[in-house]
Short mmCIF file of C-alpha atoms in Angstrom, two decimals:
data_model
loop_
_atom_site.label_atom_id
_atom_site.label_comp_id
_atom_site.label_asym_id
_atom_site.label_seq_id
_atom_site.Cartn_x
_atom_site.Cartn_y
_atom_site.Cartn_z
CA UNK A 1 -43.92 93.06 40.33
CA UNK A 2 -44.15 93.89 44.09
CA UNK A 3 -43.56 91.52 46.84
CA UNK A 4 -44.55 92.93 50.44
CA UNK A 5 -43.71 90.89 53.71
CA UNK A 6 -45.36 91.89 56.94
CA UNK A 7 -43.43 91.38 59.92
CA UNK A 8 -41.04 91.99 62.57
CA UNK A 9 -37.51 90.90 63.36
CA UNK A 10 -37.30 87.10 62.72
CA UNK A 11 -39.05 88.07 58.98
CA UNK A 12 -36.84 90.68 58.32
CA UNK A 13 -33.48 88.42 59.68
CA UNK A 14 -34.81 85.74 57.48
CA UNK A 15 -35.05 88.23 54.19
CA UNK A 16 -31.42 89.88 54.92
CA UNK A 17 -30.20 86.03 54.05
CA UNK A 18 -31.36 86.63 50.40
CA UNK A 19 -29.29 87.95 47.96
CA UNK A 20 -30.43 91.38 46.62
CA UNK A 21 -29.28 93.81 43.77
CA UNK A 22 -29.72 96.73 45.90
CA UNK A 23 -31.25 97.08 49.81
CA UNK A 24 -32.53 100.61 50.96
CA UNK A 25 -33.56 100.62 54.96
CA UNK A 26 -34.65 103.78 56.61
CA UNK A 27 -34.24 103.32 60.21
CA UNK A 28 -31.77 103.81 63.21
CA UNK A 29 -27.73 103.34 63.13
CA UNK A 30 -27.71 100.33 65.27
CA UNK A 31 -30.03 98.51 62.39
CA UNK A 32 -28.24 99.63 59.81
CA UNK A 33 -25.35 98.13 61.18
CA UNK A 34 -27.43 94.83 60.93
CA UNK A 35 -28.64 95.44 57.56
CA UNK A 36 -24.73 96.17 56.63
CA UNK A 37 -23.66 93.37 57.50
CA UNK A 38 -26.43 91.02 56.37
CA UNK A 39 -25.69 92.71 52.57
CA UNK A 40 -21.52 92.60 52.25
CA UNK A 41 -22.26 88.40 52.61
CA UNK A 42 -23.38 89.04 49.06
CA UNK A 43 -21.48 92.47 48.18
CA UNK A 44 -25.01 94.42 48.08
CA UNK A 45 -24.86 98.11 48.00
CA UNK A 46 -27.05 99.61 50.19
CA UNK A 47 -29.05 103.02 50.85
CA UNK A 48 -29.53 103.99 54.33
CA UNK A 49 -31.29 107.00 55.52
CA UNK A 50 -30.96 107.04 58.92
CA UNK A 51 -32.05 110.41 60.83
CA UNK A 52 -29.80 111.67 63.51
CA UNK A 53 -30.23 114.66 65.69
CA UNK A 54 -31.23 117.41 63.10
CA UNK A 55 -30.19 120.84 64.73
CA UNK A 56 -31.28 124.64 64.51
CA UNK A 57 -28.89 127.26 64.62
CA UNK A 58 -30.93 130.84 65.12
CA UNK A 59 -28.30 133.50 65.67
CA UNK A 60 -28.71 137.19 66.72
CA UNK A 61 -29.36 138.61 63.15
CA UNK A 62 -32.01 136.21 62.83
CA UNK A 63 -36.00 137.10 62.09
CA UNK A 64 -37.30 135.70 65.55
CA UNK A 65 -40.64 135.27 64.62
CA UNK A 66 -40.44 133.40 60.85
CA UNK A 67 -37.73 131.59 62.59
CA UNK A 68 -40.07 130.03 65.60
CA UNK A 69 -42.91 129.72 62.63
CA UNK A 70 -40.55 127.92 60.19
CA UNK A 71 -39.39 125.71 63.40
CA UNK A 72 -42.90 124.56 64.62
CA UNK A 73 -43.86 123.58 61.09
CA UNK A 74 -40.81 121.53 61.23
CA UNK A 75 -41.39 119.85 64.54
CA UNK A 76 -45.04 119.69 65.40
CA UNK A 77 -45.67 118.13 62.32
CA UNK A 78 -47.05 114.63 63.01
CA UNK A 79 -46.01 115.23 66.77
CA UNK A 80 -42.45 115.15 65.46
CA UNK A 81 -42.15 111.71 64.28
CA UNK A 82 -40.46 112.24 61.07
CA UNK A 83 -36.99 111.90 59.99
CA UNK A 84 -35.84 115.46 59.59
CA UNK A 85 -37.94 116.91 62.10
CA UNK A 86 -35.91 119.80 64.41
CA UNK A 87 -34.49 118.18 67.03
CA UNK A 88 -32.68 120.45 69.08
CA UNK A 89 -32.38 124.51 68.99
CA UNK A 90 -29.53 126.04 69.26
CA UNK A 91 -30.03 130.25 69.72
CA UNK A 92 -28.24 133.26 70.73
CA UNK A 93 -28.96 134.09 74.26
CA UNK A 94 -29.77 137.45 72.98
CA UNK A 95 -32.68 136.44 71.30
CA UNK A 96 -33.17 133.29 73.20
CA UNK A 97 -36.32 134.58 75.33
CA UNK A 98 -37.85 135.93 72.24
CA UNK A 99 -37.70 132.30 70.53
CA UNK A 100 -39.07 130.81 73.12
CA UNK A 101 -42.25 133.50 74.00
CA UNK A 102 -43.00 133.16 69.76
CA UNK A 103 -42.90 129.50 70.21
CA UNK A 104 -45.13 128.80 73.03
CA UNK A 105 -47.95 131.63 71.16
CA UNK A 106 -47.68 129.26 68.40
CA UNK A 107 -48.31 125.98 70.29
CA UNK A 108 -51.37 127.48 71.91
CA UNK A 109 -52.67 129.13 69.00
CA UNK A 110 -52.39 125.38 67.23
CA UNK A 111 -53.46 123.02 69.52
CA UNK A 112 -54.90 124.59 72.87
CA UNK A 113 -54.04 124.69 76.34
CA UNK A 114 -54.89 120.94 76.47
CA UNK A 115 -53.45 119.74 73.06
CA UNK A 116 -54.79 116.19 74.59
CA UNK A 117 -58.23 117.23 73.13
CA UNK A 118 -57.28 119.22 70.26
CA UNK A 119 -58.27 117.71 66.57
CA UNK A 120 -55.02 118.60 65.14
CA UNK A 121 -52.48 117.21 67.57
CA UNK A 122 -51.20 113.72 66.23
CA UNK A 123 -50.65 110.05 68.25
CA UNK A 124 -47.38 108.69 69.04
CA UNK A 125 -46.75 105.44 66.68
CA UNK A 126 -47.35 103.00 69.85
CA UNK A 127 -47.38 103.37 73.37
CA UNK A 128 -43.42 102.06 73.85
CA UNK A 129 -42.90 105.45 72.18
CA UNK A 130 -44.65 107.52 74.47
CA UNK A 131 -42.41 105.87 77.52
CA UNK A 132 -39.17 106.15 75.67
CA UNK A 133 -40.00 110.26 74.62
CA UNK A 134 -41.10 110.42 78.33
CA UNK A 135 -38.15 108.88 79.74
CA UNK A 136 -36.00 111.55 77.66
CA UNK A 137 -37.77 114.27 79.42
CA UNK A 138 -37.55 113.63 82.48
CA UNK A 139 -34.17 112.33 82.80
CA UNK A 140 -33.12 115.82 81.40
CA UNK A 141 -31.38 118.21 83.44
CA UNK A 142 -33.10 121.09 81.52
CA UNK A 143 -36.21 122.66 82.41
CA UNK A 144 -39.82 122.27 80.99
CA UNK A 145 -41.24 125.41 79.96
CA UNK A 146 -44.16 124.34 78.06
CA UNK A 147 -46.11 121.08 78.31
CA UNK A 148 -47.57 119.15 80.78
CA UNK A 149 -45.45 116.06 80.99
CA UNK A 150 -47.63 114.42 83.29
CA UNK A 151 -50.84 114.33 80.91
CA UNK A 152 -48.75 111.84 78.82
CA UNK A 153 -50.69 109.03 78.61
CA UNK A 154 -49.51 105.51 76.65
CA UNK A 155 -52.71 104.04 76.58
CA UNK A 156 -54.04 106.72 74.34
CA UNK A 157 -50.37 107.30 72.77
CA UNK A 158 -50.69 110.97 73.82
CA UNK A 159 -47.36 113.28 74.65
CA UNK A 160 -47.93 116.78 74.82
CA UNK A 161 -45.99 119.47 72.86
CA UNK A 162 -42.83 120.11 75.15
CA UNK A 163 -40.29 122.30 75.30
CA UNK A 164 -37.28 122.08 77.34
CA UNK A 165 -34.52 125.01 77.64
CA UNK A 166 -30.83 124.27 79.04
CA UNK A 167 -29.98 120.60 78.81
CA UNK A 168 -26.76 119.27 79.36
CA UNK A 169 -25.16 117.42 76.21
CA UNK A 170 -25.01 114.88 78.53
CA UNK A 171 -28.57 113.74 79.10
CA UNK A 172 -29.85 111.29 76.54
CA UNK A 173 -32.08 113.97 75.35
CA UNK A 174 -29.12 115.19 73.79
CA UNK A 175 -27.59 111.95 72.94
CA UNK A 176 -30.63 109.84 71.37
CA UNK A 177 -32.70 111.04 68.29
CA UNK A 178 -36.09 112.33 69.67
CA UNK A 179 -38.51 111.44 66.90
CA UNK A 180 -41.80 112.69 69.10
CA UNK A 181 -42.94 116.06 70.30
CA UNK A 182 -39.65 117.71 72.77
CA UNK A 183 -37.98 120.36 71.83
CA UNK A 184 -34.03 120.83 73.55
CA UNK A 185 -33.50 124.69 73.30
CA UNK A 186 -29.64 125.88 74.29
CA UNK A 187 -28.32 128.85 74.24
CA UNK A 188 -24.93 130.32 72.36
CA UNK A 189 -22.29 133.54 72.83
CA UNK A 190 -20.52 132.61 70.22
CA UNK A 191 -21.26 130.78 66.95
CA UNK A 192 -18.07 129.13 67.12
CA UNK A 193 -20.04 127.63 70.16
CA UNK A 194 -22.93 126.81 68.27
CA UNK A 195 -21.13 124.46 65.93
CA UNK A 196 -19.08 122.85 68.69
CA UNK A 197 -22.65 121.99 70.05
CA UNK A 198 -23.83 120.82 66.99
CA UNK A 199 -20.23 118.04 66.41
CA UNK A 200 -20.40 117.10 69.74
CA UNK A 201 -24.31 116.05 69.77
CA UNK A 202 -24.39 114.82 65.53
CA UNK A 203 -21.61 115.46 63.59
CA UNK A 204 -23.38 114.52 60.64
CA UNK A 205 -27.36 114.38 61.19
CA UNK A 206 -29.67 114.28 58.33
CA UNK A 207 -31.01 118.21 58.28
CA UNK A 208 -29.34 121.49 59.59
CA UNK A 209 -31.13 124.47 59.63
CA UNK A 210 -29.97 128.04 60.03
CA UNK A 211 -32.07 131.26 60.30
CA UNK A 212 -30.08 134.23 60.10
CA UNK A 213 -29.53 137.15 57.77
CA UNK A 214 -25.77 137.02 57.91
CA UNK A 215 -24.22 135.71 54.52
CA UNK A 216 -21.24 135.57 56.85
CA UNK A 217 -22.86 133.50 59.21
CA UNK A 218 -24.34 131.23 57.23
CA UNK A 219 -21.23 130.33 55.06
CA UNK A 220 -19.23 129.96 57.93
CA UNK A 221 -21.85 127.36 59.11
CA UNK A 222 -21.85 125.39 56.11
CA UNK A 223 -17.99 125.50 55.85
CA UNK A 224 -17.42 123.71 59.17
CA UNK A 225 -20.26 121.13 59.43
CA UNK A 226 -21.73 118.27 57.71
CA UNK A 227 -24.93 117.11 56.98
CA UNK A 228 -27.51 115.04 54.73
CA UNK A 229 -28.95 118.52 53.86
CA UNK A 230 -29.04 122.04 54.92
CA UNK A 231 -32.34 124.25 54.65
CA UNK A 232 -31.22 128.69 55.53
CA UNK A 233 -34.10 130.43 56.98
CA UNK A 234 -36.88 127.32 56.48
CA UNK A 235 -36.92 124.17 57.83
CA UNK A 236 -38.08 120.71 55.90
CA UNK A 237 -38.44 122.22 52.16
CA UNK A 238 -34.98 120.93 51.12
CA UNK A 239 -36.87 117.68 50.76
CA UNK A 240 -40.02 118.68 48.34
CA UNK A 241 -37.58 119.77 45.85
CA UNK A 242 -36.69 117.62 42.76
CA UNK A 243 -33.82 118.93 41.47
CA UNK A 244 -32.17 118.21 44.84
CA UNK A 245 -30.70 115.12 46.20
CA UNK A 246 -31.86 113.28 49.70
CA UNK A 247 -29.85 111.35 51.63
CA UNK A 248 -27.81 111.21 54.93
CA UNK A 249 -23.62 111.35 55.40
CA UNK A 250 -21.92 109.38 57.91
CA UNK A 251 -24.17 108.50 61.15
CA UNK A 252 -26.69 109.82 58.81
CA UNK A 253 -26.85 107.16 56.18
CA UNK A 254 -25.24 107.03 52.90
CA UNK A 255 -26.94 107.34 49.31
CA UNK A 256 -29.60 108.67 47.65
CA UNK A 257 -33.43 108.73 46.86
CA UNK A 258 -35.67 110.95 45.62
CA UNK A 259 -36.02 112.52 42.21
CA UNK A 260 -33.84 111.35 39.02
CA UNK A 261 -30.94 111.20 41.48
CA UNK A 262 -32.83 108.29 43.43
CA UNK A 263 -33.79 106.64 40.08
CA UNK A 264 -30.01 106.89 39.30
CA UNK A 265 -28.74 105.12 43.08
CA UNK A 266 -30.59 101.93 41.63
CA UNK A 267 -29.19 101.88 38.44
CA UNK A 268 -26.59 100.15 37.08
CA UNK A 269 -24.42 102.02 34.53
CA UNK A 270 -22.76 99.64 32.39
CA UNK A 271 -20.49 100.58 29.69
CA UNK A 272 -20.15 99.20 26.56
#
Protein backbone atom coordinates (compact mmCIF):
# COMPACT_ATOMS: atom_id res chain seq x y z
CA UNK A 1 0.00 0.00 0.00
CA UNK A 2 1.04 3.55 -1.09
CA UNK A 3 0.00 6.68 0.55
CA UNK A 4 0.98 9.98 -1.48
CA UNK A 5 0.42 13.54 0.10
CA UNK A 6 0.62 16.56 -2.14
CA UNK A 7 1.87 19.57 -0.63
CA UNK A 8 4.22 22.04 0.57
CA UNK A 9 5.72 22.98 3.91
CA UNK A 10 2.85 23.03 6.49
CA UNK A 11 1.95 19.20 4.92
CA UNK A 12 5.24 18.06 5.09
CA UNK A 13 5.82 19.76 8.97
CA UNK A 14 2.62 18.10 9.82
CA UNK A 15 3.89 14.41 8.44
CA UNK A 16 7.53 14.80 10.17
CA UNK A 17 5.23 14.62 13.59
CA UNK A 18 4.43 10.93 12.70
CA UNK A 19 6.38 8.27 13.75
CA UNK A 20 8.10 6.36 10.88
CA UNK A 21 10.26 3.11 10.57
CA UNK A 22 12.53 4.68 8.20
CA UNK A 23 12.41 8.48 6.38
CA UNK A 24 14.47 9.00 3.08
CA UNK A 25 14.42 12.94 1.85
CA UNK A 26 16.38 14.00 -1.12
CA UNK A 27 16.81 17.63 -0.90
CA UNK A 28 19.18 20.46 0.41
CA UNK A 29 21.34 20.43 3.85
CA UNK A 30 19.37 23.07 5.51
CA UNK A 31 16.10 20.59 5.13
CA UNK A 32 17.70 17.83 6.10
CA UNK A 33 18.56 19.42 9.13
CA UNK A 34 14.70 19.79 9.58
CA UNK A 35 13.92 16.37 8.61
CA UNK A 36 16.79 15.29 11.31
CA UNK A 37 15.44 16.64 13.78
CA UNK A 38 11.75 15.97 13.20
CA UNK A 39 12.95 11.92 13.13
CA UNK A 40 15.44 11.59 16.47
CA UNK A 41 11.81 12.70 18.46
CA UNK A 42 11.08 9.11 17.56
CA UNK A 43 14.77 7.61 17.01
CA UNK A 44 14.03 7.20 13.06
CA UNK A 45 16.94 6.45 10.91
CA UNK A 46 17.04 8.36 8.05
CA UNK A 47 18.48 8.42 4.30
CA UNK A 48 19.43 11.68 2.97
CA UNK A 49 20.80 12.32 -0.39
CA UNK A 50 21.54 15.66 -0.51
CA UNK A 51 23.70 16.94 -3.64
CA UNK A 52 26.47 19.33 -2.96
CA UNK A 53 28.80 20.95 -5.37
CA UNK A 54 29.91 17.92 -7.58
CA UNK A 55 33.42 18.89 -9.05
CA UNK A 56 35.60 18.01 -12.23
CA UNK A 57 39.13 17.62 -12.00
CA UNK A 58 40.66 17.49 -15.86
CA UNK A 59 44.43 17.53 -15.52
CA UNK A 60 47.14 17.91 -18.23
CA UNK A 61 47.30 14.15 -19.24
CA UNK A 62 43.76 14.29 -19.79
CA UNK A 63 41.82 13.44 -23.36
CA UNK A 64 40.45 17.11 -23.87
CA UNK A 65 37.88 16.31 -26.11
CA UNK A 66 36.03 12.93 -24.40
CA UNK A 67 36.60 14.94 -21.36
CA UNK A 68 34.37 18.20 -22.52
CA UNK A 69 31.92 15.36 -24.24
CA UNK A 70 31.68 13.26 -21.03
CA UNK A 71 31.18 16.80 -19.09
CA UNK A 72 28.27 18.24 -21.24
CA UNK A 73 26.40 14.96 -21.01
CA UNK A 74 26.77 15.44 -17.38
CA UNK A 75 25.60 18.99 -17.15
CA UNK A 76 23.32 19.90 -19.98
CA UNK A 77 21.28 17.16 -19.18
CA UNK A 78 17.84 18.48 -18.17
CA UNK A 79 19.50 22.06 -18.12
CA UNK A 80 21.48 20.75 -15.16
CA UNK A 81 18.86 20.20 -12.67
CA UNK A 82 19.87 16.94 -11.35
CA UNK A 83 21.62 15.90 -8.32
CA UNK A 84 25.01 14.86 -9.59
CA UNK A 85 25.17 17.09 -12.39
CA UNK A 86 28.98 18.83 -12.83
CA UNK A 87 29.02 21.68 -11.00
CA UNK A 88 32.19 23.27 -11.21
CA UNK A 89 35.47 22.45 -13.47
CA UNK A 90 38.47 22.42 -12.24
CA UNK A 91 41.44 22.12 -15.28
CA UNK A 92 45.01 22.56 -15.85
CA UNK A 93 45.72 25.88 -17.30
CA UNK A 94 47.58 24.03 -19.87
CA UNK A 95 44.75 22.59 -21.34
CA UNK A 96 42.30 25.03 -19.97
CA UNK A 97 41.62 26.93 -23.44
CA UNK A 98 41.25 23.66 -25.14
CA UNK A 99 38.31 22.62 -22.60
CA UNK A 100 36.69 25.45 -23.02
CA UNK A 101 36.88 25.86 -27.25
CA UNK A 102 35.54 21.76 -27.18
CA UNK A 103 32.86 22.86 -24.89
CA UNK A 104 31.34 25.78 -26.49
CA UNK A 105 31.47 23.46 -30.24
CA UNK A 106 29.42 21.17 -28.27
CA UNK A 107 26.79 23.63 -26.93
CA UNK A 108 26.26 24.98 -30.41
CA UNK A 109 26.27 21.83 -32.14
CA UNK A 110 23.32 20.76 -29.41
CA UNK A 111 21.19 23.44 -29.03
CA UNK A 112 21.97 26.47 -31.47
CA UNK A 113 23.09 29.86 -31.23
CA UNK A 114 19.70 30.67 -29.58
CA UNK A 115 19.19 27.51 -27.36
CA UNK A 116 15.86 29.67 -26.37
CA UNK A 117 14.28 28.08 -29.54
CA UNK A 118 15.99 24.89 -29.72
CA UNK A 119 13.68 21.54 -29.18
CA UNK A 120 16.19 19.94 -27.05
CA UNK A 121 17.08 22.56 -24.46
CA UNK A 122 15.01 21.85 -21.17
CA UNK A 123 12.84 24.49 -18.69
CA UNK A 124 13.96 25.48 -15.38
CA UNK A 125 11.53 23.73 -12.63
CA UNK A 126 9.75 27.30 -11.92
CA UNK A 127 10.53 30.70 -12.54
CA UNK A 128 12.08 31.36 -8.70
CA UNK A 129 14.75 29.11 -10.21
CA UNK A 130 15.57 31.00 -13.10
CA UNK A 131 16.16 34.28 -10.65
CA UNK A 132 18.14 32.38 -8.11
CA UNK A 133 20.61 30.61 -11.19
CA UNK A 134 20.58 34.24 -12.53
CA UNK A 135 21.46 35.88 -9.43
CA UNK A 136 24.55 33.33 -9.19
CA UNK A 137 25.77 34.60 -12.43
CA UNK A 138 25.86 37.72 -12.19
CA UNK A 139 27.04 38.23 -8.78
CA UNK A 140 30.17 36.22 -9.98
CA UNK A 141 33.39 37.78 -10.32
CA UNK A 142 34.23 35.40 -13.24
CA UNK A 143 33.60 36.02 -16.72
CA UNK A 144 30.84 34.73 -19.14
CA UNK A 145 32.20 33.16 -22.09
CA UNK A 146 29.27 31.52 -23.50
CA UNK A 147 25.59 32.36 -23.03
CA UNK A 148 23.56 35.16 -23.23
CA UNK A 149 22.55 35.89 -19.69
CA UNK A 150 20.27 38.47 -20.61
CA UNK A 151 17.84 36.18 -22.81
CA UNK A 152 16.94 34.55 -19.42
CA UNK A 153 13.55 34.87 -19.17
CA UNK A 154 11.30 33.56 -15.86
CA UNK A 155 8.17 33.78 -17.44
CA UNK A 156 9.05 31.12 -19.90
CA UNK A 157 11.57 29.43 -17.24
CA UNK A 158 14.33 29.80 -19.86
CA UNK A 159 18.30 30.18 -18.79
CA UNK A 160 20.65 29.72 -21.42
CA UNK A 161 23.64 27.30 -21.36
CA UNK A 162 26.44 29.40 -19.54
CA UNK A 163 29.74 29.13 -18.93
CA UNK A 164 31.75 31.15 -16.67
CA UNK A 165 35.77 30.89 -16.36
CA UNK A 166 37.72 32.37 -13.18
CA UNK A 167 35.42 32.79 -10.22
CA UNK A 168 36.50 33.54 -6.95
CA UNK A 169 35.62 30.76 -4.23
CA UNK A 170 34.12 33.49 -2.78
CA UNK A 171 31.10 34.28 -4.91
CA UNK A 172 28.04 32.22 -4.13
CA UNK A 173 28.53 30.59 -7.39
CA UNK A 174 31.09 28.80 -5.68
CA UNK A 175 29.45 28.54 -2.39
CA UNK A 176 25.70 27.40 -3.29
CA UNK A 177 24.86 24.18 -5.32
CA UNK A 178 23.93 25.33 -8.90
CA UNK A 179 21.33 22.79 -9.95
CA UNK A 180 20.54 24.77 -13.51
CA UNK A 181 22.58 25.36 -16.61
CA UNK A 182 26.26 27.46 -15.32
CA UNK A 183 29.20 26.04 -15.57
CA UNK A 184 32.28 27.61 -12.96
CA UNK A 185 35.54 26.66 -14.91
CA UNK A 186 39.01 27.40 -12.75
CA UNK A 187 42.10 26.80 -13.56
CA UNK A 188 45.08 24.65 -11.62
CA UNK A 189 49.27 24.51 -11.61
CA UNK A 190 49.28 22.09 -9.38
CA UNK A 191 46.95 19.21 -8.49
CA UNK A 192 47.71 19.64 -5.00
CA UNK A 193 45.77 22.92 -5.93
CA UNK A 194 43.06 21.23 -7.47
CA UNK A 195 42.04 19.33 -4.37
CA UNK A 196 42.50 22.32 -2.07
CA UNK A 197 39.80 23.85 -4.45
CA UNK A 198 37.72 21.06 -4.33
CA UNK A 199 37.77 20.95 0.25
CA UNK A 200 37.43 24.40 0.35
CA UNK A 201 34.18 24.66 -2.04
CA UNK A 202 32.57 20.70 -0.90
CA UNK A 203 34.52 18.65 1.07
CA UNK A 204 32.26 15.93 0.59
CA UNK A 205 29.73 16.54 -2.49
CA UNK A 206 27.80 13.77 -3.92
CA UNK A 207 29.95 13.03 -7.39
CA UNK A 208 33.70 13.72 -8.26
CA UNK A 209 34.86 13.23 -11.50
CA UNK A 210 38.38 12.98 -12.84
CA UNK A 211 39.56 12.69 -16.51
CA UNK A 212 43.05 11.94 -16.76
CA UNK A 213 45.29 9.12 -17.91
CA UNK A 214 47.58 9.24 -14.91
CA UNK A 215 47.05 6.13 -12.53
CA UNK A 216 49.15 8.41 -10.37
CA UNK A 217 46.89 11.13 -10.60
CA UNK A 218 43.95 9.60 -10.14
CA UNK A 219 44.89 7.59 -6.94
CA UNK A 220 46.29 10.47 -5.45
CA UNK A 221 42.83 12.12 -6.01
CA UNK A 222 40.88 9.52 -4.48
CA UNK A 223 43.34 9.20 -1.51
CA UNK A 224 42.81 12.78 -0.31
CA UNK A 225 39.10 13.53 -0.95
CA UNK A 226 35.73 12.37 -0.14
CA UNK A 227 32.73 11.89 -1.85
CA UNK A 228 29.21 10.07 -2.34
CA UNK A 229 30.83 8.60 -5.51
CA UNK A 230 33.63 9.02 -7.88
CA UNK A 231 33.21 8.38 -11.78
CA UNK A 232 37.44 8.45 -13.75
CA UNK A 233 37.17 9.59 -17.22
CA UNK A 234 32.98 9.68 -17.41
CA UNK A 235 30.74 11.57 -15.63
CA UNK A 236 27.08 10.30 -14.19
CA UNK A 237 27.47 6.37 -15.01
CA UNK A 238 28.51 5.54 -11.42
CA UNK A 239 24.78 5.78 -10.84
CA UNK A 240 23.21 3.25 -13.66
CA UNK A 241 25.21 0.58 -12.17
CA UNK A 242 23.67 -2.08 -9.82
CA UNK A 243 26.30 -3.61 -8.26
CA UNK A 244 27.27 -0.18 -6.89
CA UNK A 245 26.02 1.69 -3.97
CA UNK A 246 24.40 5.48 -4.10
CA UNK A 247 24.47 7.70 -1.54
CA UNK A 248 26.12 10.95 -0.22
CA UNK A 249 28.92 11.35 2.91
CA UNK A 250 28.84 14.16 5.19
CA UNK A 251 27.24 17.52 3.64
CA UNK A 252 26.32 15.01 1.10
CA UNK A 253 23.80 12.90 2.90
CA UNK A 254 24.24 9.68 4.58
CA UNK A 255 22.89 6.11 3.44
CA UNK A 256 21.99 4.26 0.72
CA UNK A 257 19.52 3.51 -2.22
CA UNK A 258 19.63 1.92 -5.20
CA UNK A 259 20.12 -1.71 -6.09
CA UNK A 260 20.13 -4.66 -3.34
CA UNK A 261 22.19 -2.25 -1.24
CA UNK A 262 19.07 0.22 -1.12
CA UNK A 263 16.71 -2.77 -0.49
CA UNK A 264 19.16 -3.63 2.38
CA UNK A 265 19.15 0.40 4.06
CA UNK A 266 15.34 -0.44 4.75
CA UNK A 267 15.72 -3.59 6.20
CA UNK A 268 15.82 -4.64 9.45
CA UNK A 269 18.25 -7.50 10.25
CA UNK A 270 17.15 -9.19 13.23
CA UNK A 271 18.90 -12.04 14.70
CA UNK A 272 17.61 -14.88 16.15
Amino acid sequence: VCRVVQGAVPETTALLKLRYDHIVYTGNGAVAQIVMEAAAKHLTPTTLELGGKSPVIIDETADIKKAATQVAWGKWGNAGQTCIAPDYVIVHSSVKEQFLSESKLLLRKAFGDKPETSKGWGKIIHPRHVRRVEGLVSSSSGKVVYGNVDSANADSKFFPPTLVVDASLDDRLMQEEIFGPALSILSFEDLDEAISIVKQVCDSPLALYIFSESDENINKILDNTASGGVCVNDTLSHVTNANLPFGGIGASGMGYYGSKLGFDEFTHFRAV
